[in-house]
mmCIF file of C-alpha atoms in Angstrom:
data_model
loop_
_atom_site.group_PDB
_atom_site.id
_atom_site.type_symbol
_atom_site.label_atom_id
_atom_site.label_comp_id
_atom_site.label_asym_id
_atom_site.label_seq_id
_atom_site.Cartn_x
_atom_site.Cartn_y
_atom_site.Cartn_z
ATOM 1 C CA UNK A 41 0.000 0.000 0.000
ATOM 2 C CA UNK A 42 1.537 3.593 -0.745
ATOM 3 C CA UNK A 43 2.271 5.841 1.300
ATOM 4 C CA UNK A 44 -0.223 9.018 1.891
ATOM 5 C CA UNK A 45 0.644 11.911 -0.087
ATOM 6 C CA UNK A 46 1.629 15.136 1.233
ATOM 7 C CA UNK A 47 -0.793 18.319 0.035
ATOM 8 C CA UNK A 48 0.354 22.135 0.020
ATOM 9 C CA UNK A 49 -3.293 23.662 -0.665
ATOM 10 C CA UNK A 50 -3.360 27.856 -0.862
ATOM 11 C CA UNK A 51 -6.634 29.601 -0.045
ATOM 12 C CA UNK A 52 -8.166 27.017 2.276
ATOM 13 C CA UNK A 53 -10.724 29.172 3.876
ATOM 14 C CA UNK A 54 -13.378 28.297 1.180
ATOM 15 C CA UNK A 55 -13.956 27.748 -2.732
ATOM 16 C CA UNK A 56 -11.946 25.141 -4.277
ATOM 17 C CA UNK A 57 -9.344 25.121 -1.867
ATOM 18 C CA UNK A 58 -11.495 24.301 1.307
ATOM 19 C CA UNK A 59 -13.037 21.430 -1.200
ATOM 20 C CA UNK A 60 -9.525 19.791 -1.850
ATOM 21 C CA UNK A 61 -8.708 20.088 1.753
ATOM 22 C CA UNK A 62 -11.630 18.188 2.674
ATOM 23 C CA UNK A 63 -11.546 15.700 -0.244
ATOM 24 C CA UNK A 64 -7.862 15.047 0.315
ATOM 25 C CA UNK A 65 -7.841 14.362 4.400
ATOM 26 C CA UNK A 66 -10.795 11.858 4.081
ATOM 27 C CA UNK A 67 -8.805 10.415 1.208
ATOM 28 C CA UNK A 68 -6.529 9.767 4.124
ATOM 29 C CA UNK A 69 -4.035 11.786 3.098
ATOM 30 C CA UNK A 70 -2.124 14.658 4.723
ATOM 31 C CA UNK A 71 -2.624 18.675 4.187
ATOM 32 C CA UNK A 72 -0.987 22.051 4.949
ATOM 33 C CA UNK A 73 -3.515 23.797 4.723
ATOM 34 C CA UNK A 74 -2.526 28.134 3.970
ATOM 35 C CA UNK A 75 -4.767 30.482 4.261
ATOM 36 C CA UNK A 76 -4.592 33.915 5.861
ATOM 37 C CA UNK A 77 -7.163 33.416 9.122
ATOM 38 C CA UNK A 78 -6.142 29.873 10.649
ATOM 39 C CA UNK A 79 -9.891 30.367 12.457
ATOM 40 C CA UNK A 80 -11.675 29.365 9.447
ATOM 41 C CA UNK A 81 -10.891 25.994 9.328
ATOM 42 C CA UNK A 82 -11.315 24.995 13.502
ATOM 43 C CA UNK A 83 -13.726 22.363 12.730
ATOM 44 C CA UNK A 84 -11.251 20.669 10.834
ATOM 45 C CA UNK A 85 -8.685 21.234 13.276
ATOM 46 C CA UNK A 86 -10.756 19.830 15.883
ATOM 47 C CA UNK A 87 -11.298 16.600 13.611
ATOM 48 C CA UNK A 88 -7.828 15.705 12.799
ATOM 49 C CA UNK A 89 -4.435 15.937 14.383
ATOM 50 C CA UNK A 90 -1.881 17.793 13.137
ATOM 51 C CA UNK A 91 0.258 15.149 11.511
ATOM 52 C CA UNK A 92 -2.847 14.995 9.117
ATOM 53 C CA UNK A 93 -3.680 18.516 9.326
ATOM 54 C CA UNK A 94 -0.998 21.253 9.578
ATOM 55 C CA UNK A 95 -2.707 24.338 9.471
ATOM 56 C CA UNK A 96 -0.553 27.651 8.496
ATOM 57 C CA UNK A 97 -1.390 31.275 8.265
ATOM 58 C CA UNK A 98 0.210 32.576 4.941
ATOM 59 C CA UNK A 99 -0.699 36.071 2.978
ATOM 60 C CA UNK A 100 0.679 34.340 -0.570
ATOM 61 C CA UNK A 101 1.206 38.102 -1.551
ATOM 62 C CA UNK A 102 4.008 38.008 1.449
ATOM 63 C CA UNK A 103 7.051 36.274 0.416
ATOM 64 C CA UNK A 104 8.297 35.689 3.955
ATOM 65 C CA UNK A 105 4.915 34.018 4.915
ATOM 66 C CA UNK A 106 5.404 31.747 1.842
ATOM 67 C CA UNK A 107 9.170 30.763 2.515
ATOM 68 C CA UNK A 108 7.918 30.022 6.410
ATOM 69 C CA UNK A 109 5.098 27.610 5.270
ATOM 70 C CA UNK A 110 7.503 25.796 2.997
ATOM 71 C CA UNK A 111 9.912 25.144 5.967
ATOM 72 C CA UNK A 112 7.204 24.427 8.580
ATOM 73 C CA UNK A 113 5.908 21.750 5.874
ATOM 74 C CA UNK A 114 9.594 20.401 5.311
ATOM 75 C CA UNK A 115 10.101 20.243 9.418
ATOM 76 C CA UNK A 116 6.695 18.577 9.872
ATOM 77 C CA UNK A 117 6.607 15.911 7.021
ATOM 78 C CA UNK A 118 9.990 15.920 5.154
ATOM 79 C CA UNK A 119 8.616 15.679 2.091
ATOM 80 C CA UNK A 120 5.997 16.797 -0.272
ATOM 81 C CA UNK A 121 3.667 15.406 -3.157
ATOM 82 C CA UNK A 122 1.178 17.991 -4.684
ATOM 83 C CA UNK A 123 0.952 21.510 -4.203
ATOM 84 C CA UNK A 124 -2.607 22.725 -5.172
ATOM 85 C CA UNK A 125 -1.901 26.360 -6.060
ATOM 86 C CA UNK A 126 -5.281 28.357 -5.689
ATOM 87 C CA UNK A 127 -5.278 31.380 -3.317
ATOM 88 C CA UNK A 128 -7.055 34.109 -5.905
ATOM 89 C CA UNK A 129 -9.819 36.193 -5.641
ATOM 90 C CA UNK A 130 -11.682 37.964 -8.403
ATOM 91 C CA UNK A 131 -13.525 42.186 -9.172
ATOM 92 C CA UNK A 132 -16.856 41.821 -11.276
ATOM 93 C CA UNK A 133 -16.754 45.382 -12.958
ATOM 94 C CA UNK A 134 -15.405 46.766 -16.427
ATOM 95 C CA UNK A 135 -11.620 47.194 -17.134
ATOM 96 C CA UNK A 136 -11.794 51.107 -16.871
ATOM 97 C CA UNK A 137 -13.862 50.861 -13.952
ATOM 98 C CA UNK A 138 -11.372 49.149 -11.559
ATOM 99 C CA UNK A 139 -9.005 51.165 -9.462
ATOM 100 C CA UNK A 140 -5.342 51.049 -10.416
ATOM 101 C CA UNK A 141 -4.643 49.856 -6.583
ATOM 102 C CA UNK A 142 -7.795 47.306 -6.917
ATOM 103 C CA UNK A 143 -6.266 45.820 -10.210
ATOM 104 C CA UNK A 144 -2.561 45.816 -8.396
ATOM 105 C CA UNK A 145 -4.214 43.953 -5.729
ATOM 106 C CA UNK A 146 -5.330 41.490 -8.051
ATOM 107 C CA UNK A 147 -2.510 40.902 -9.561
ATOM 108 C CA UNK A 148 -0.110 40.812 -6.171
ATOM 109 C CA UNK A 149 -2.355 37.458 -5.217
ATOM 110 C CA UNK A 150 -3.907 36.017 -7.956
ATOM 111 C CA UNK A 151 -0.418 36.094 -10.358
ATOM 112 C CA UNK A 152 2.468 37.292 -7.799
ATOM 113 C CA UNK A 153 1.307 35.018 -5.501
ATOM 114 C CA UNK A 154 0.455 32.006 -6.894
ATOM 115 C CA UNK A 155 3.882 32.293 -9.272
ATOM 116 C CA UNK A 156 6.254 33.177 -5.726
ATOM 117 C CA UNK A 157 4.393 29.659 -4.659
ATOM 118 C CA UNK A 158 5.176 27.592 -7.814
ATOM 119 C CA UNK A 159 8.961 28.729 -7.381
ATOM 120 C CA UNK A 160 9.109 27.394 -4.028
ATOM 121 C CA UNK A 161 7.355 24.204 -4.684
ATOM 122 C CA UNK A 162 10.188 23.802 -7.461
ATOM 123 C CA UNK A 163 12.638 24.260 -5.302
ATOM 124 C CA UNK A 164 11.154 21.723 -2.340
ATOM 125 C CA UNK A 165 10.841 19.317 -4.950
ATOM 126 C CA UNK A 166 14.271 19.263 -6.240
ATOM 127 C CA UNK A 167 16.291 19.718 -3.089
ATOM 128 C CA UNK A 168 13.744 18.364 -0.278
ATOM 129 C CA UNK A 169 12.231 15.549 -1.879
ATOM 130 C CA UNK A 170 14.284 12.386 -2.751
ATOM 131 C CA UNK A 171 16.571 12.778 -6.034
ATOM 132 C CA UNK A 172 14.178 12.060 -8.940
ATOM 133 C CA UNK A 173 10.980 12.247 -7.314
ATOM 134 C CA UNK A 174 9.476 15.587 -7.992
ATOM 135 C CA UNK A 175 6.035 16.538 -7.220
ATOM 136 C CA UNK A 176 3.218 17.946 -8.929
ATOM 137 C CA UNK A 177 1.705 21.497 -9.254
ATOM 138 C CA UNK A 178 -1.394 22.190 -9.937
ATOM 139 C CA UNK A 179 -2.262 26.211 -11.422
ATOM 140 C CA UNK A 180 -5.953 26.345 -10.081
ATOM 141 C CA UNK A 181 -6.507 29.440 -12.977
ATOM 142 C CA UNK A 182 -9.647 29.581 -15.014
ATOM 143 C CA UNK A 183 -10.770 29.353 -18.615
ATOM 144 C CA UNK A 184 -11.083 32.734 -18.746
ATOM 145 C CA UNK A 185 -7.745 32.857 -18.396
ATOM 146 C CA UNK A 186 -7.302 31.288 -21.991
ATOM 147 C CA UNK A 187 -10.215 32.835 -24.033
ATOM 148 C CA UNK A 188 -10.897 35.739 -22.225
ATOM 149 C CA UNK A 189 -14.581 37.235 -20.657
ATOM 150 C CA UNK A 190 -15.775 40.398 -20.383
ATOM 151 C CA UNK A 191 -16.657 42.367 -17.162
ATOM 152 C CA UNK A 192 -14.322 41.126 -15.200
ATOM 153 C CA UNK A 193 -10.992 41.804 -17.552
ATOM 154 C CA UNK A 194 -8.027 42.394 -14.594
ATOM 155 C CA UNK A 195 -9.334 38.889 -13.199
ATOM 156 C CA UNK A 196 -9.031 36.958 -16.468
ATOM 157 C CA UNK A 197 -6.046 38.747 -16.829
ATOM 158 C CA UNK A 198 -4.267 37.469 -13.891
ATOM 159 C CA UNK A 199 -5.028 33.828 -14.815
ATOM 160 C CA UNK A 200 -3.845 34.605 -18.452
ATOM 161 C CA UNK A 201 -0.405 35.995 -17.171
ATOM 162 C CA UNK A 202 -0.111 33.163 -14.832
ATOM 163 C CA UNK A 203 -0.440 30.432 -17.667
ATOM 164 C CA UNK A 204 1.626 32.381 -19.474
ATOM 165 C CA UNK A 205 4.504 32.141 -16.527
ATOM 166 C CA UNK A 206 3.426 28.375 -16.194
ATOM 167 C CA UNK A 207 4.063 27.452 -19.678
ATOM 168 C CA UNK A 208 7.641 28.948 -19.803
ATOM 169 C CA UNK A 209 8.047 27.191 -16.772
ATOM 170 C CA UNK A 210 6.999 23.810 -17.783
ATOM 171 C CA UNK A 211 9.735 24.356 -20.137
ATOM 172 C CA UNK A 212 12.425 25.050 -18.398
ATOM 173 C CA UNK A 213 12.054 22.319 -15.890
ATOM 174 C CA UNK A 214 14.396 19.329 -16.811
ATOM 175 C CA UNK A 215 12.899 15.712 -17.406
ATOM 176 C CA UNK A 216 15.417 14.234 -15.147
ATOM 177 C CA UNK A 217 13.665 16.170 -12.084
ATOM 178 C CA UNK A 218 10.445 14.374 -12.471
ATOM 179 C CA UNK A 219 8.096 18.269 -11.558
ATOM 180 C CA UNK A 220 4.828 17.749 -13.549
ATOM 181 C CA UNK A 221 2.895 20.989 -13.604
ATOM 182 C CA UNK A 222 -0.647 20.666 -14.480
ATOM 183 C CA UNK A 223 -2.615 24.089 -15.293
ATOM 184 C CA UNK A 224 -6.286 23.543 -14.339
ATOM 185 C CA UNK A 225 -9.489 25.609 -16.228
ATOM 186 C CA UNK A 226 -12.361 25.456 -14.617
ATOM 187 C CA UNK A 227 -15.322 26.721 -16.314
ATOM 188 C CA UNK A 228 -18.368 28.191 -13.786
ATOM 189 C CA UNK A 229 -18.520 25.850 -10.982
ATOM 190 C CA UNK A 230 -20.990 26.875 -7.943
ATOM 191 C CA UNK A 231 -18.397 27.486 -5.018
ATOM 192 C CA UNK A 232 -19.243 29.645 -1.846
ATOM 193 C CA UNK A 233 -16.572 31.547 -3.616
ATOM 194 C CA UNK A 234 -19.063 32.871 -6.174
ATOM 195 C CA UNK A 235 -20.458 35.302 -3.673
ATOM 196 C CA UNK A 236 -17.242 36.609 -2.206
ATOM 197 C CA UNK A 237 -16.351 38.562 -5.427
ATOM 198 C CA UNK A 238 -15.929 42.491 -5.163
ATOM 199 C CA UNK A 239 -18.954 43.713 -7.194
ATOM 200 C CA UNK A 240 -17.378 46.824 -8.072
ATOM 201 C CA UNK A 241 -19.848 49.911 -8.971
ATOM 202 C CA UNK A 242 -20.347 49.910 -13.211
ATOM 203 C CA UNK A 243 -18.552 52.260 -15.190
ATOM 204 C CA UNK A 244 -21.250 55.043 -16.481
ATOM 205 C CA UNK A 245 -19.874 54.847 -20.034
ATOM 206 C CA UNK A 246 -20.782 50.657 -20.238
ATOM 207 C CA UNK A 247 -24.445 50.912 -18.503
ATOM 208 C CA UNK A 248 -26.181 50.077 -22.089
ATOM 209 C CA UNK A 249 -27.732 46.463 -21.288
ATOM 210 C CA UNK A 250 -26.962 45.277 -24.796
ATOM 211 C CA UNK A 251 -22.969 45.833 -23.886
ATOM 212 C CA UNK A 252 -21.320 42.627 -23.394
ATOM 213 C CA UNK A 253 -19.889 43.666 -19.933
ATOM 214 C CA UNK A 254 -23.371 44.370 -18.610
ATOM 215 C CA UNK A 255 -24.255 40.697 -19.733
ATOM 216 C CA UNK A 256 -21.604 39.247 -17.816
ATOM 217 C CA UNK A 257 -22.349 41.135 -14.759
ATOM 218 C CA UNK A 258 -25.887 39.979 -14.982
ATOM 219 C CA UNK A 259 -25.125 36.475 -15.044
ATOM 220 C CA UNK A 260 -21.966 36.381 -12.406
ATOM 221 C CA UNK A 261 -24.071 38.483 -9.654
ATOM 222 C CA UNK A 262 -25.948 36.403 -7.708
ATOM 223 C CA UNK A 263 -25.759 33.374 -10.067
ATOM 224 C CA UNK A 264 -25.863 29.653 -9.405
ATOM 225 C CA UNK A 265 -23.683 27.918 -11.362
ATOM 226 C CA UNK A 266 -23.808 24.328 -13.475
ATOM 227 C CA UNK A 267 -20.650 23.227 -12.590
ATOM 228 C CA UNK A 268 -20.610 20.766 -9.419
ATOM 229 C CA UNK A 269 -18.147 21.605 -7.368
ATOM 230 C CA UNK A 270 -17.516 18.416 -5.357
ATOM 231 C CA UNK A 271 -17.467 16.382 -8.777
ATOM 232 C CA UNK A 272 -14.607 18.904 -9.993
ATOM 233 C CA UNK A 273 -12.190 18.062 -6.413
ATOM 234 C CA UNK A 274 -13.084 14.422 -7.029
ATOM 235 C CA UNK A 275 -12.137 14.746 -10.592
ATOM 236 C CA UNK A 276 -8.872 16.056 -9.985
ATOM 237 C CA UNK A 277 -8.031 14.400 -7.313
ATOM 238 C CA UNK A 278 -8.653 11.039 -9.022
ATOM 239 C CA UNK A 279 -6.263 12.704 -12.036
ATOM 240 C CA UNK A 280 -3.799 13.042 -9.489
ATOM 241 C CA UNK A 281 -3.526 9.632 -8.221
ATOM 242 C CA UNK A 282 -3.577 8.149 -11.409
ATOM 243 C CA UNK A 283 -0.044 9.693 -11.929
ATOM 244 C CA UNK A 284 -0.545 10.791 -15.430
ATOM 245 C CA UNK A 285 -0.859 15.126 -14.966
ATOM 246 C CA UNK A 286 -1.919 16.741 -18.652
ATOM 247 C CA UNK A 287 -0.275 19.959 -18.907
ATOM 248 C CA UNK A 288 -3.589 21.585 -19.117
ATOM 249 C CA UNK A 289 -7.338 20.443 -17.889
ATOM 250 C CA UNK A 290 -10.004 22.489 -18.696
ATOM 251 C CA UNK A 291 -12.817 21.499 -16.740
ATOM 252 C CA UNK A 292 -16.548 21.269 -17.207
ATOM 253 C CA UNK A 293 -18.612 21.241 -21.189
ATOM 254 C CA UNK A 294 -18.537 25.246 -20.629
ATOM 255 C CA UNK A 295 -14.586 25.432 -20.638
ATOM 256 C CA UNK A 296 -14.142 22.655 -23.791
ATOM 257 C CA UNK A 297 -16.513 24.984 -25.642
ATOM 258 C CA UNK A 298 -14.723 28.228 -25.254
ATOM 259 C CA UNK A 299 -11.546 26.717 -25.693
ATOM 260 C CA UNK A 300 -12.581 24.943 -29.166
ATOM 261 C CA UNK A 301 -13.814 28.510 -29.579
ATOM 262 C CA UNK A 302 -10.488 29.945 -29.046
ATOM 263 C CA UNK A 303 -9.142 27.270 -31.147
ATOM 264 C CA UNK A 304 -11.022 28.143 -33.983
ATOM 265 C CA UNK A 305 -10.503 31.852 -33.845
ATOM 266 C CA UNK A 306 -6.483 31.275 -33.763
ATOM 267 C CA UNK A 307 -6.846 28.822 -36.842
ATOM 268 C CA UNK A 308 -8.669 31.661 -38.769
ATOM 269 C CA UNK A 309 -6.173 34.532 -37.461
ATOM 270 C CA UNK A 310 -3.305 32.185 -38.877
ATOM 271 C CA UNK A 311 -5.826 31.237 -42.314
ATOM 272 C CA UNK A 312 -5.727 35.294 -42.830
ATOM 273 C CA UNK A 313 -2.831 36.693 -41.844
ATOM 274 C CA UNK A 314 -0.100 33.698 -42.747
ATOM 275 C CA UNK A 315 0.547 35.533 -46.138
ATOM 276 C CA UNK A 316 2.158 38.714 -44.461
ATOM 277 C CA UNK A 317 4.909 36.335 -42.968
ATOM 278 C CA UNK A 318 5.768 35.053 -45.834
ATOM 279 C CA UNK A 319 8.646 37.541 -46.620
ATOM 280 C CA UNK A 320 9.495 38.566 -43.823
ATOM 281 C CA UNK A 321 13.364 37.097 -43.584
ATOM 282 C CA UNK A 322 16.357 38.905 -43.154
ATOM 283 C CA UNK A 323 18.349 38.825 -46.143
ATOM 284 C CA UNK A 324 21.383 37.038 -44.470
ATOM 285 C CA UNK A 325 19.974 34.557 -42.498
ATOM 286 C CA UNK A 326 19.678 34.065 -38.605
ATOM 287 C CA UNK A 327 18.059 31.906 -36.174
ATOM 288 C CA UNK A 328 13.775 31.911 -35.163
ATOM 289 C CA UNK A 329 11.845 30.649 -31.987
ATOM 290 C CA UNK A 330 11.033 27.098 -33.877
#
């Protein structure tokens, strides 16, 4: 029988993360659970001990709270399997209406954050864990984060930047250190998260009903969502186990739509602009990106 693996879950308090937390300890398996108010979870602390349970307080936008979790977790266990990167929140309102400081926010947890995480979990893997072992990240970012939505542009633009960071980073990991990053799209799944987004007031200029922004606000306020959210922990959890990690899941019919729709607009852009490539050379040679 194997041994239990070892979780790192971010943003425990509910959503997703609370889910996986949940899911994973009566799986039998152990958690650190990070989050930023260590109250939140005191039924669970009463339920297990804590060398199934290790329950940190951690601000992901603080580095020094990050580095601490990572050594409490190396002191308490040694090791570490799967770090379940999903600390985020999100701001329902139009691009120009959101704050500069609200969107800098954003973007210091949902992309700062979750990145400063995945560079520690890189490094526990390779120098912590046993030579060769690795571990396994999983980007909790969204499928708006791929083909993007409208009325809530700084959040889907957080998730885009961070695939974009975990895609150069899946490349520049060697084979021989066995780190299998996985990045997960969910498309709307009913969470308590859904009503702990900042509904931010809507910009006058984009109050025309018609306006795709006042669609989206329409449907995200107050909405309950298709997506089960127990079915998508189970899900991944079950991907997990079975060892082989894709290097991106979208999750739920909603997210394989839009991304065959963003397929099939990036097949047309290529179908109509290919022909002003063509000659596009220098004269004298050089090197590309293929």
């Amino acid at each position: 029988m194997s041994s239990p693996k070892v979780w790192f879950i971010t943003g425990t308090s509910s959503g997703f993360g609370r889910l996986m937390t949940e899911y994973a300890l009566d799986k039998g398996d152990i958690v650190v659970a990070t989050l930023r108010k260590p109250q939140v979870l005191s039924d669970l602390a009463a339920r297990y001990p804590v060398d199934k349970l290790l329950i940190l307080k951690v601000d992901v936008a603080k580095q020094e709270d990050i580095d601490e979790a990572f050594a409490r977790t190396r002191s308490a266990f040694g090791r570490l399997d799967v770090v379940f990167n999903n600390a985020g929140y999100s701001i329902v309102t139009e691009i120009e209406g959101t704050p500069v400081h609200k969107a800098r926010g954003l973007f210091e947890t949902n992309f700062w954050g979750a990145t400063n995480v995945s560079r520690a979990a890189v490094k526990f893997f390779r120098e912590v864990n046993e030579r060769g072992k690795g571990g396994t990240i999983l980007q909790i970012s969204w499928i708006g984060g791929f083909h993007a939505r409208p009325g809530i542009g700084y959040y889907a633009a957080t998730k885009h930047a961070l695939e974009g960071f975990t895609d150069s980073l899946t490349r520049e990991l060697p084979p021989s250190w066995n780190i299998k990053i996985c990045i997960i799209e969910p498309g709307l799944f009913h969470t308590d998260m859904v009503n702990k987004a900042e509904v931010l007031p809507q910009h006058p200029a984009y109050t025309d009903e018609s306006f795709e922004t006042s669609v989206m606000r329409r449907k995200l306020i107050g909405a309950v969502f298709e997506g089960d959210a127990y079915k998508f922990t189970r899900t991944v959890y079950e991907v997990v186990q079975g060892g082989n990690i894709p290097k991106r899941l979208p999750m739920g019919l909603d997210a394989i739509e839009l991304l065959n729709g963003k397929i099939e607009l990036l097949k047309a852009t290529v179908a109509e602009t290919k022909g002003l490539s063509v000659d596009l050379k220098r004269d004298g040679g050089g090197i590309g990106l293929m």
